[in-house]
Amino acid sequence: MLCAIYRSPRRADTYLYMPHPADFTKIPEPLQKSFGQPIHVMTIALKPERQLARLTVEELTEHLNEAGFYLQMPPKQESLLDAHKKQQQESAS
């Protein structure tokens, strides 16, 4: 299976994976609006030996077959303030 990858011009580190050729009618309207006009990054062949950043080829293929797309959001970043507070509490113990 070929997979087209698009990035969002509105949201940093947000990508949309779709079977190639892409059928944007499968994308829900609210997602289309928040994602913005997709910018093509690359097209890849999904092979079992391929390494992906945040999920396996099998997981991605399942998403593409079921929903028709996969939305990759940036990883949640830990709050620096919370980390500092936690470090302070551990130091006080």
PDB file of N, CA and C in Angstrom, residues 10 19-21 23 26 40 45 49 63 68 72 81 90 92-93:
ATOM      1  N   ARG A  10      -1.237  24.953   9.704  1.00  0.00           N
ATOM      2  CA  ARG A  10      -1.750  25.667  10.872  1.00  0.00           C
ATOM      3  C   ARG A  10      -1.251  25.127  12.206  1.00  0.00           C
ATOM      4  N   PRO A  19      -4.211   6.891   2.359  1.00  0.00           N
ATOM      5  CA  PRO A  19      -3.855   6.003   1.248  1.00  0.00           C
ATOM      6  C   PRO A  19      -3.640   6.842  -0.011  1.00  0.00           C
ATOM      7  N   HIS A  20      -2.672   6.452  -0.825  1.00  0.00           N
ATOM      8  CA  HIS A  20      -2.393   7.167  -2.078  1.00  0.00           C
ATOM      9  C   HIS A  20      -3.149   6.493  -3.205  1.00  0.00           C
ATOM     10  N   PRO A  21      -3.876   7.231  -4.040  1.00  0.00           N
ATOM     11  CA  PRO A  21      -4.077   8.677  -4.026  1.00  0.00           C
ATOM     12  C   PRO A  21      -5.058   9.093  -2.924  1.00  0.00           C
ATOM     13  N   ASP A  23      -8.003  10.714  -0.786  1.00  0.00           N
ATOM     14  CA  ASP A  23      -9.410  11.065  -0.963  1.00  0.00           C
ATOM     15  C   ASP A  23      -9.812  11.921   0.238  1.00  0.00           C
ATOM     16  N   LYS A  26     -12.987  11.831   2.835  1.00  0.00           N
ATOM     17  CA  LYS A  26     -13.096  10.975   4.027  1.00  0.00           C
ATOM     18  C   LYS A  26     -12.713  11.715   5.311  1.00  0.00           C
ATOM     19  N   HIS A  40       1.628  18.415   0.843  1.00  0.00           N
ATOM     20  CA  HIS A  40       2.215  17.092   0.624  1.00  0.00           C
ATOM     21  C   HIS A  40       3.671  17.091   1.050  1.00  0.00           C
ATOM     22  N   ALA A  45       5.917   3.659   0.639  1.00  0.00           N
ATOM     23  CA  ALA A  45       5.355   2.313   0.530  1.00  0.00           C
ATOM     24  C   ALA A  45       5.328   1.719   1.930  1.00  0.00           C
ATOM     25  N   GLU A  49       8.821  -4.091   7.099  1.00  0.00           N
ATOM     26  CA  GLU A  49      10.137  -3.764   7.655  1.00  0.00           C
ATOM     27  C   GLU A  49      10.356  -2.254   7.850  1.00  0.00           C
ATOM     28  N   HIS A  63      -5.536   1.815  10.643  1.00  0.00           N
ATOM     29  CA  HIS A  63      -6.198   3.130  10.645  1.00  0.00           C
ATOM     30  C   HIS A  63      -6.633   3.527   9.231  1.00  0.00           C
ATOM     31  N   GLY A  68      -9.810   5.588   6.852  1.00  0.00           N
ATOM     32  CA  GLY A  68      -9.434   6.242   5.602  1.00  0.00           C
ATOM     33  C   GLY A  68      -8.343   7.286   5.785  1.00  0.00           C
ATOM     34  N   GLN A  72      -1.659  12.354  12.962  1.00  0.00           N
ATOM     35  CA  GLN A  72      -0.559  12.297  13.922  1.00  0.00           C
ATOM     36  C   GLN A  72      -0.376  13.679  14.540  1.00  0.00           C
ATOM     37  N   LEU A  81       6.792  23.885  34.527  1.00  0.00           N
ATOM     38  CA  LEU A  81       6.430  24.287  35.882  1.00  0.00           C
ATOM     39  C   LEU A  81       6.113  23.061  36.738  1.00  0.00           C
ATOM     40  N   GLU A  90      10.529  16.459  45.614  1.00  0.00           N
ATOM     41  CA  GLU A  90      11.437  15.337  45.814  1.00  0.00           C
ATOM     42  C   GLU A  90      12.679  15.757  46.593  1.00  0.00           C
ATOM     43  N   ALA A  92      12.757  18.154  48.802  1.00  0.00           N
ATOM     44  CA  ALA A  92      12.356  18.464  50.179  1.00  0.00           C
ATOM     45  C   ALA A  92      12.171  17.200  51.025  1.00  0.00           C
ATOM     46  N   SER A  93      11.966  16.070  50.370  1.00  0.00           N
ATOM     47  CA  SER A  93      11.711  14.820  51.104  1.00  0.00           C
ATOM     48  C   SER A  93      12.930  14.225  51.710  1.00  0.00           C
TER      49      SER A  93
END
